[in-house]
Each structure stands twice: as structure tokens, then as C-alpha cells.
Amino acid sequence: MASRAEPLAALDATIAVTRVGDTRLTTVPFLAQVGVRLDPEGPAAARLAAVLCADLPGPNRAVAAGANRVLWLGPDEWLVVAADGQEDALVASLAAAVGED
């Protein structure tokens, strides 16, 4: 299997010392990311929140959902982020939760 290289690896030293006010920038390579779009008031949203063990965040918010993070992207869109290697399990659990509604 071919090795993967972090796209920003060449900038790690620069990023590690970059600060914006009290905020420090860092990279986190190779995270599993799954976009979800659904009616936030519908039954699929409630099932998704139950599977994630966290309410779906509102505008300009993110929440910790166990080992995952859920980020609000728009009125009916979220990004669920998990550890590298969790892509298949994440997609399967989210698809089962959302169903066919």
C-alpha cells in the first residue's frame, strides 16, 4: 500500500508557531469526513442525533459527539468528522440512522 503524505507537511514548522491572537493554528491530517443533508426538523435528524449522542449544532457551531465532531455548514447541512480509518463505519452508522426519509 502506498504511503500517504499530509498535504501541509512542508508547512508544519510554520503552522506550529503561527498564532492569531490567542489562537494557535495546527493541522490534523487524514480525518474521515462525511457530509449530511436533511431536514433539521424531520425524524431523520432526531435519529441522527440519537446515533451521534449529541444534538445537531445550530448556526456557526460545532459539537463533540463522542469521538466525533459535528459542524454546522448550513440550515440543512452538517459535516461529521471522525478519526482516520473510521470512514466505512461512520458512513454505515449515519446511513442507517438517516434511512429513507
mmCIF file of N, CA and C in Angstrom:
data_model
loop_
_atom_site.group_PDB
_atom_site.id
_atom_site.type_symbol
_atom_site.label_atom_id
_atom_site.label_comp_id
_atom_site.label_asym_id
_atom_site.label_seq_id
_atom_site.Cartn_x
_atom_site.Cartn_y
_atom_site.Cartn_z
ATOM 1 N N MET A 1 0.843 -1.174 0.000
ATOM 2 C CA MET A 1 0.000 0.000 0.000
ATOM 3 C C MET A 1 0.890 1.240 0.000
ATOM 4 N N ALA A 2 0.545 2.206 -0.820
ATOM 5 C CA ALA A 2 1.309 3.444 -0.905
ATOM 6 C C ALA A 2 1.122 4.256 0.365
ATOM 7 N N SER A 3 2.186 4.894 0.799
ATOM 8 C CA SER A 3 2.070 5.736 1.986
ATOM 9 C C SER A 3 1.408 7.054 1.604
ATOM 10 N N ARG A 4 0.748 7.645 2.568
ATOM 11 C CA ARG A 4 0.091 8.925 2.340
ATOM 12 C C ARG A 4 0.958 10.024 2.926
ATOM 13 N N ALA A 5 0.947 11.142 2.281
ATOM 14 C CA ALA A 5 1.682 12.293 2.779
ATOM 15 C C ALA A 5 0.687 13.394 3.103
ATOM 16 N N GLU A 6 0.834 13.974 4.266
ATOM 17 C CA GLU A 6 -0.027 15.076 4.657
ATOM 18 C C GLU A 6 0.206 16.243 3.704
ATOM 19 N N PRO A 7 -0.860 16.808 3.135
ATOM 20 C CA PRO A 7 -0.695 17.886 2.166
ATOM 21 C C PRO A 7 0.069 19.098 2.709
ATOM 22 N N LEU A 8 -0.049 19.382 3.986
ATOM 23 C CA LEU A 8 0.611 20.559 4.558
ATOM 24 C C LEU A 8 1.885 20.208 5.327
ATOM 25 N N ALA A 9 2.419 19.006 5.137
ATOM 26 C CA ALA A 9 3.593 18.567 5.900
ATOM 27 C C ALA A 9 4.751 19.536 5.771
ATOM 28 N N ALA A 10 4.945 20.092 4.601
ATOM 29 C CA ALA A 10 6.059 21.019 4.393
ATOM 30 C C ALA A 10 5.892 22.307 5.195
ATOM 31 N N LEU A 11 4.678 22.588 5.627
ATOM 32 C CA LEU A 11 4.411 23.825 6.375
ATOM 33 C C LEU A 11 4.269 23.592 7.877
ATOM 34 N N ASP A 12 4.461 22.358 8.348
ATOM 35 C CA ASP A 12 4.248 22.048 9.769
ATOM 36 C C ASP A 12 5.008 22.979 10.706
ATOM 37 N N ALA A 13 6.260 23.267 10.424
ATOM 38 C CA ALA A 13 7.040 24.131 11.319
ATOM 39 C C ALA A 13 6.460 25.540 11.342
ATOM 40 N N THR A 14 6.033 26.044 10.204
ATOM 41 C CA THR A 14 5.453 27.385 10.137
ATOM 42 C C THR A 14 4.110 27.422 10.849
ATOM 43 N N ILE A 15 3.265 26.433 10.578
ATOM 44 C CA ILE A 15 1.935 26.386 11.191
ATOM 45 C C ILE A 15 2.047 26.239 12.703
ATOM 46 N N ALA A 16 2.997 25.448 13.173
ATOM 47 C CA ALA A 16 3.147 25.196 14.605
ATOM 48 C C ALA A 16 3.424 26.469 15.400
ATOM 49 N N VAL A 17 4.029 27.458 14.791
ATOM 50 C CA VAL A 17 4.343 28.696 15.517
ATOM 51 C C VAL A 17 3.433 29.858 15.121
ATOM 52 N N THR A 18 2.478 29.606 14.267
ATOM 53 C CA THR A 18 1.565 30.664 13.828
ATOM 54 C C THR A 18 0.488 30.892 14.874
ATOM 55 N N ARG A 19 0.313 32.117 15.251
ATOM 56 C CA ARG A 19 -0.722 32.492 16.204
ATOM 57 C C ARG A 19 -1.518 33.662 15.647
ATOM 58 N N VAL A 20 -2.802 33.631 15.925
ATOM 59 C CA VAL A 20 -3.687 34.745 15.601
ATOM 60 C C VAL A 20 -4.340 35.107 16.919
ATOM 61 N N GLY A 21 -3.838 36.154 17.559
ATOM 62 C CA GLY A 21 -4.307 36.489 18.898
ATOM 63 C C GLY A 21 -3.948 35.348 19.837
ATOM 64 N N ASP A 22 -4.949 34.822 20.528
ATOM 65 C CA ASP A 22 -4.728 33.698 21.443
ATOM 66 C C ASP A 22 -4.943 32.345 20.764
ATOM 67 N N THR A 23 -5.171 32.355 19.466
ATOM 68 C CA THR A 23 -5.464 31.126 18.730
ATOM 69 C C THR A 23 -4.211 30.616 18.041
ATOM 70 N N ARG A 24 -3.926 29.327 18.244
ATOM 71 C CA ARG A 24 -2.791 28.684 17.573
ATOM 72 C C ARG A 24 -3.334 27.793 16.472
ATOM 73 N N LEU A 25 -2.737 27.837 15.311
ATOM 74 C CA LEU A 25 -3.144 27.001 14.193
ATOM 75 C C LEU A 25 -2.410 25.666 14.255
ATOM 76 N N THR A 26 -3.088 24.625 13.829
ATOM 77 C CA THR A 26 -2.460 23.304 13.752
ATOM 78 C C THR A 26 -3.137 22.511 12.647
ATOM 79 N N THR A 27 -2.478 21.479 12.181
ATOM 80 C CA THR A 27 -3.077 20.606 11.176
ATOM 81 C C THR A 27 -3.443 19.279 11.823
ATOM 82 N N VAL A 28 -4.498 18.680 11.318
ATOM 83 C CA VAL A 28 -4.917 17.347 11.757
ATOM 84 C C VAL A 28 -5.192 16.557 10.478
ATOM 85 N N PRO A 29 -4.213 15.806 10.004
ATOM 86 C CA PRO A 29 -4.370 15.142 8.712
ATOM 87 C C PRO A 29 -5.244 13.895 8.762
ATOM 88 N N PHE A 30 -5.803 13.577 7.607
ATOM 89 C CA PHE A 30 -6.442 12.290 7.351
ATOM 90 C C PHE A 30 -7.671 11.996 8.207
ATOM 91 N N LEU A 31 -8.476 12.973 8.490
ATOM 92 C CA LEU A 31 -9.708 12.720 9.219
ATOM 93 C C LEU A 31 -10.777 12.203 8.263
ATOM 94 N N ALA A 32 -11.641 11.326 8.765
ATOM 95 C CA ALA A 32 -12.802 10.877 7.993
ATOM 96 C C ALA A 32 -13.834 11.986 8.058
ATOM 97 N N GLN A 33 -14.410 12.348 6.921
ATOM 98 C CA GLN A 33 -15.393 13.428 6.876
ATOM 99 C C GLN A 33 -16.584 12.996 6.036
ATOM 100 N N VAL A 34 -17.776 13.140 6.600
ATOM 101 C CA VAL A 34 -18.997 12.764 5.896
ATOM 102 C C VAL A 34 -19.979 13.926 5.976
ATOM 103 N N GLY A 35 -20.436 14.385 4.814
ATOM 104 C CA GLY A 35 -21.435 15.437 4.756
ATOM 105 C C GLY A 35 -22.834 14.841 4.860
ATOM 106 N N VAL A 36 -23.693 15.509 5.607
ATOM 107 C CA VAL A 36 -25.073 15.052 5.799
ATOM 108 C C VAL A 36 -26.011 16.218 5.514
ATOM 109 N N ARG A 37 -27.026 15.971 4.676
ATOM 110 C CA ARG A 37 -28.052 16.979 4.414
ATOM 111 C C ARG A 37 -29.395 16.359 4.707
ATOM 112 N N LEU A 38 -30.168 17.039 5.549
ATOM 113 C CA LEU A 38 -31.509 16.561 5.882
ATOM 114 C C LEU A 38 -32.307 17.679 6.528
ATOM 115 N N ASP A 39 -33.607 17.459 6.632
ATOM 116 C CA ASP A 39 -34.499 18.424 7.273
ATOM 117 C C ASP A 39 -34.203 18.428 8.767
ATOM 118 N N PRO A 40 -33.750 19.539 9.330
ATOM 119 C CA PRO A 40 -33.395 19.564 10.746
ATOM 120 C C PRO A 40 -34.574 19.338 11.683
ATOM 121 N N GLU A 41 -35.786 19.479 11.172
ATOM 122 C CA GLU A 41 -36.979 19.258 11.995
ATOM 123 C C GLU A 41 -37.600 17.883 11.757
ATOM 124 N N GLY A 42 -37.041 17.110 10.839
ATOM 125 C CA GLY A 42 -37.621 15.826 10.481
ATOM 126 C C GLY A 42 -37.169 14.679 11.373
ATOM 127 N N PRO A 43 -37.799 13.526 11.203
ATOM 128 C CA PRO A 43 -37.467 12.358 12.013
ATOM 129 C C PRO A 43 -36.048 11.845 11.789
ATOM 130 N N ALA A 44 -35.513 12.026 10.576
ATOM 131 C CA ALA A 44 -34.145 11.571 10.311
ATOM 132 C C ALA A 44 -33.142 12.360 11.159
ATOM 133 N N ALA A 45 -33.398 13.650 11.371
ATOM 134 C CA ALA A 45 -32.497 14.462 12.199
ATOM 135 C C ALA A 45 -32.495 13.969 13.640
ATOM 136 N N ALA A 46 -33.653 13.599 14.143
ATOM 137 C CA ALA A 46 -33.733 13.080 15.515
ATOM 138 C C ALA A 46 -32.996 11.750 15.626
ATOM 139 N N ARG A 47 -33.151 10.891 14.614
ATOM 140 C CA ARG A 47 -32.439 9.605 14.643
ATOM 141 C C ARG A 47 -30.929 9.807 14.538
ATOM 142 N N LEU A 48 -30.517 10.751 13.697
ATOM 143 C CA LEU A 48 -29.094 11.038 13.556
ATOM 144 C C LEU A 48 -28.524 11.551 14.873
ATOM 145 N N ALA A 49 -29.221 12.462 15.519
ATOM 146 C CA ALA A 49 -28.765 12.991 16.811
ATOM 147 C C ALA A 49 -28.652 11.869 17.841
ATOM 148 N N ALA A 50 -29.586 10.919 17.803
ATOM 149 C CA ALA A 50 -29.538 9.795 18.746
ATOM 150 C C ALA A 50 -28.312 8.926 18.487
ATOM 151 N N VAL A 51 -28.003 8.658 17.227
ATOM 152 C CA VAL A 51 -26.836 7.837 16.893
ATOM 153 C C VAL A 51 -25.546 8.560 17.281
ATOM 154 N N LEU A 52 -25.518 9.861 17.083
ATOM 155 C CA LEU A 52 -24.325 10.641 17.418
ATOM 156 C C LEU A 52 -24.212 10.934 18.916
ATOM 157 N N CYS A 53 -25.296 10.735 19.636
ATOM 158 C CA CYS A 53 -25.352 11.068 21.074
ATOM 159 C C CYS A 53 -25.098 12.557 21.305
ATOM 160 N N ALA A 54 -25.590 13.359 20.396
ATOM 161 C CA ALA A 54 -25.458 14.819 20.515
ATOM 162 C C ALA A 54 -26.482 15.467 19.598
ATOM 163 N N ASP A 55 -27.028 16.586 20.038
ATOM 164 C CA ASP A 55 -27.922 17.350 19.176
ATOM 165 C C ASP A 55 -27.129 17.924 18.016
ATOM 166 N N LEU A 56 -27.764 18.041 16.866
ATOM 167 C CA LEU A 56 -27.110 18.677 15.729
ATOM 168 C C LEU A 56 -26.918 20.154 16.051
ATOM 169 N N PRO A 57 -25.714 20.685 15.824
ATOM 170 C CA PRO A 57 -25.459 22.077 16.177
ATOM 171 C C PRO A 57 -26.184 23.043 15.257
ATOM 172 N N GLY A 58 -26.419 24.224 15.793
ATOM 173 C CA GLY A 58 -27.049 25.290 15.037
ATOM 174 C C GLY A 58 -26.017 26.147 14.328
ATOM 175 N N PRO A 59 -26.454 27.292 13.819
ATOM 176 C CA PRO A 59 -25.595 28.150 13.014
ATOM 177 C C PRO A 59 -24.250 28.479 13.664
ATOM 178 N N ASN A 60 -23.212 28.298 12.861
ATOM 179 C CA ASN A 60 -21.840 28.654 13.246
ATOM 180 C C ASN A 60 -21.373 27.949 14.513
ATOM 181 N N ARG A 61 -21.815 26.720 14.696
ATOM 182 C CA ARG A 61 -21.454 25.951 15.889
ATOM 183 C C ARG A 61 -20.915 24.585 15.491
ATOM 184 N N ALA A 62 -20.240 23.969 16.439
ATOM 185 C CA ALA A 62 -19.770 22.589 16.317
ATOM 186 C C ALA A 62 -19.962 21.939 17.676
ATOM 187 N N VAL A 63 -20.172 20.629 17.680
ATOM 188 C CA VAL A 63 -20.324 19.908 18.940
ATOM 189 C C VAL A 63 -19.468 18.651 18.919
ATOM 190 N N ALA A 64 -19.024 18.265 20.104
ATOM 191 C CA ALA A 64 -18.370 16.969 20.267
ATOM 192 C C ALA A 64 -19.468 15.932 20.389
ATOM 193 N N ALA A 65 -19.306 14.842 19.665
ATOM 194 C CA ALA A 65 -20.281 13.753 19.686
ATOM 195 C C ALA A 65 -19.502 12.464 19.909
ATOM 196 N N GLY A 66 -19.167 12.194 21.163
ATOM 197 C CA GLY A 66 -18.289 11.059 21.452
ATOM 198 C C GLY A 66 -16.912 11.337 20.863
ATOM 199 N N ALA A 67 -16.417 10.392 20.077
ATOM 200 C CA ALA A 67 -15.113 10.572 19.431
ATOM 201 C C ALA A 67 -15.218 11.418 18.162
ATOM 202 N N ASN A 68 -16.427 11.747 17.753
ATOM 203 C CA ASN A 68 -16.664 12.511 16.529
ATOM 204 C C ASN A 68 -16.908 13.980 16.841
ATOM 205 N N ARG A 69 -16.886 14.769 15.785
ATOM 206 C CA ARG A 69 -17.255 16.176 15.866
ATOM 207 C C ARG A 69 -18.303 16.421 14.783
ATOM 208 N N VAL A 70 -19.274 17.274 15.091
ATOM 209 C CA VAL A 70 -20.306 17.622 14.123
ATOM 210 C C VAL A 70 -20.277 19.132 13.948
ATOM 211 N N LEU A 71 -20.131 19.576 12.721
ATOM 212 C CA LEU A 71 -20.032 21.001 12.407
ATOM 213 C C LEU A 71 -21.222 21.421 11.562
ATOM 214 N N TRP A 72 -21.835 22.544 11.927
ATOM 215 C CA TRP A 72 -22.931 23.103 11.152
ATOM 216 C C TRP A 72 -22.343 23.743 9.905
ATOM 217 N N LEU A 73 -22.897 23.427 8.737
ATOM 218 C CA LEU A 73 -22.446 24.038 7.490
ATOM 219 C C LEU A 73 -23.509 24.929 6.879
ATOM 220 N N GLY A 74 -24.768 24.647 7.169
ATOM 221 C CA GLY A 74 -25.865 25.415 6.603
ATOM 222 C C GLY A 74 -27.165 24.989 7.247
ATOM 223 N N PRO A 75 -28.270 25.586 6.850
ATOM 224 C CA PRO A 75 -29.556 25.316 7.503
ATOM 225 C C PRO A 75 -29.968 23.840 7.503
ATOM 226 N N ASP A 76 -29.492 23.081 6.517
ATOM 227 C CA ASP A 76 -29.855 21.668 6.447
ATOM 228 C C ASP A 76 -28.635 20.783 6.173
ATOM 229 N N GLU A 77 -27.448 21.263 6.587
ATOM 230 C CA GLU A 77 -26.220 20.547 6.241
ATOM 231 C C GLU A 77 -25.219 20.562 7.395
ATOM 232 N N TRP A 78 -24.627 19.374 7.648
ATOM 233 C CA TRP A 78 -23.620 19.202 8.698
ATOM 234 C C TRP A 78 -22.468 18.385 8.158
ATOM 235 N N LEU A 79 -21.308 18.539 8.785
ATOM 236 C CA LEU A 79 -20.143 17.728 8.482
ATOM 237 C C LEU A 79 -19.815 16.933 9.733
ATOM 238 N N VAL A 80 -19.782 15.615 9.590
ATOM 239 C CA VAL A 80 -19.423 14.743 10.707
ATOM 240 C C VAL A 80 -17.975 14.305 10.485
ATOM 241 N N VAL A 81 -17.132 14.549 11.478
ATOM 242 C CA VAL A 81 -15.703 14.277 11.374
ATOM 243 C C VAL A 81 -15.330 13.204 12.391
ATOM 244 N N ALA A 82 -14.588 12.204 11.923
ATOM 245 C CA ALA A 82 -14.152 11.094 12.783
ATOM 246 C C ALA A 82 -12.671 10.840 12.537
ATOM 247 N N ALA A 83 -12.124 9.941 13.304
ATOM 248 C CA ALA A 83 -10.712 9.590 13.186
ATOM 249 C C ALA A 83 -10.429 8.893 11.855
ATOM 250 N N ASP A 84 -9.203 8.983 11.431
ATOM 251 C CA ASP A 84 -8.753 8.292 10.232
ATOM 252 C C ASP A 84 -9.056 6.798 10.355
ATOM 253 N N GLY A 85 -9.502 6.203 9.275
ATOM 254 C CA GLY A 85 -9.804 4.781 9.270
ATOM 255 C C GLY A 85 -11.230 4.452 9.666
ATOM 256 N N GLN A 86 -12.003 5.443 10.064
ATOM 257 C CA GLN A 86 -13.378 5.215 10.515
ATOM 258 C C GLN A 86 -14.415 5.505 9.435
ATOM 259 N N GLU A 87 -13.963 5.747 8.211
ATOM 260 C CA GLU A 87 -14.864 6.164 7.142
ATOM 261 C C GLU A 87 -16.021 5.191 6.940
ATOM 262 N N ASP A 88 -15.710 3.911 6.759
ATOM 263 C CA ASP A 88 -16.752 2.924 6.460
ATOM 264 C C ASP A 88 -17.749 2.795 7.607
ATOM 265 N N ALA A 89 -17.252 2.725 8.824
ATOM 266 C CA ALA A 89 -18.141 2.599 9.980
ATOM 267 C C ALA A 89 -18.992 3.855 10.151
ATOM 268 N N LEU A 90 -18.396 5.011 9.919
ATOM 269 C CA LEU A 90 -19.132 6.267 10.044
ATOM 270 C C LEU A 90 -20.238 6.358 9.002
ATOM 271 N N VAL A 91 -19.928 6.070 7.768
ATOM 272 C CA VAL A 91 -20.928 6.118 6.706
ATOM 273 C C VAL A 91 -22.044 5.133 6.987
ATOM 274 N N ALA A 92 -21.709 3.917 7.414
ATOM 275 C CA ALA A 92 -22.727 2.900 7.700
ATOM 276 C C ALA A 92 -23.652 3.338 8.828
ATOM 277 N N SER A 93 -23.094 3.880 9.907
ATOM 278 C CA SER A 93 -23.942 4.269 11.042
ATOM 279 C C SER A 93 -24.809 5.473 10.688
ATOM 280 N N LEU A 94 -24.265 6.425 9.939
ATOM 281 C CA LEU A 94 -25.058 7.595 9.560
ATOM 282 C C LEU A 94 -26.149 7.220 8.562
ATOM 283 N N ALA A 95 -25.825 6.361 7.606
ATOM 284 C CA ALA A 95 -26.826 5.933 6.630
ATOM 285 C C ALA A 95 -27.951 5.167 7.294
ATOM 286 N N ALA A 96 -27.617 4.310 8.254
ATOM 287 C CA ALA A 96 -28.648 3.563 8.968
ATOM 288 C C ALA A 96 -29.548 4.499 9.769
ATOM 289 N N ALA A 97 -28.962 5.524 10.357
ATOM 290 C CA ALA A 97 -29.743 6.479 11.150
ATOM 291 C C ALA A 97 -30.663 7.315 10.281
ATOM 292 N N VAL A 98 -30.156 7.785 9.164
ATOM 293 C CA VAL A 98 -30.917 8.677 8.310
ATOM 294 C C VAL A 98 -32.019 7.919 7.585
ATOM 295 N N GLY A 99 -31.755 6.700 7.144
ATOM 296 C CA GLY A 99 -32.775 5.890 6.485
ATOM 297 C C GLY A 99 -33.224 6.491 5.168
ATOM 298 N N GLU A 100 -34.456 6.247 4.828
ATOM 299 C CA GLU A 100 -35.002 6.653 3.539
ATOM 300 C C GLU A 100 -35.973 7.828 3.637
ATOM 301 N N ASP A 101 -36.015 8.537 4.756
ATOM 302 C CA ASP A 101 -36.983 9.648 4.907
ATOM 303 C C ASP A 101 -36.712 10.743 3.917
#
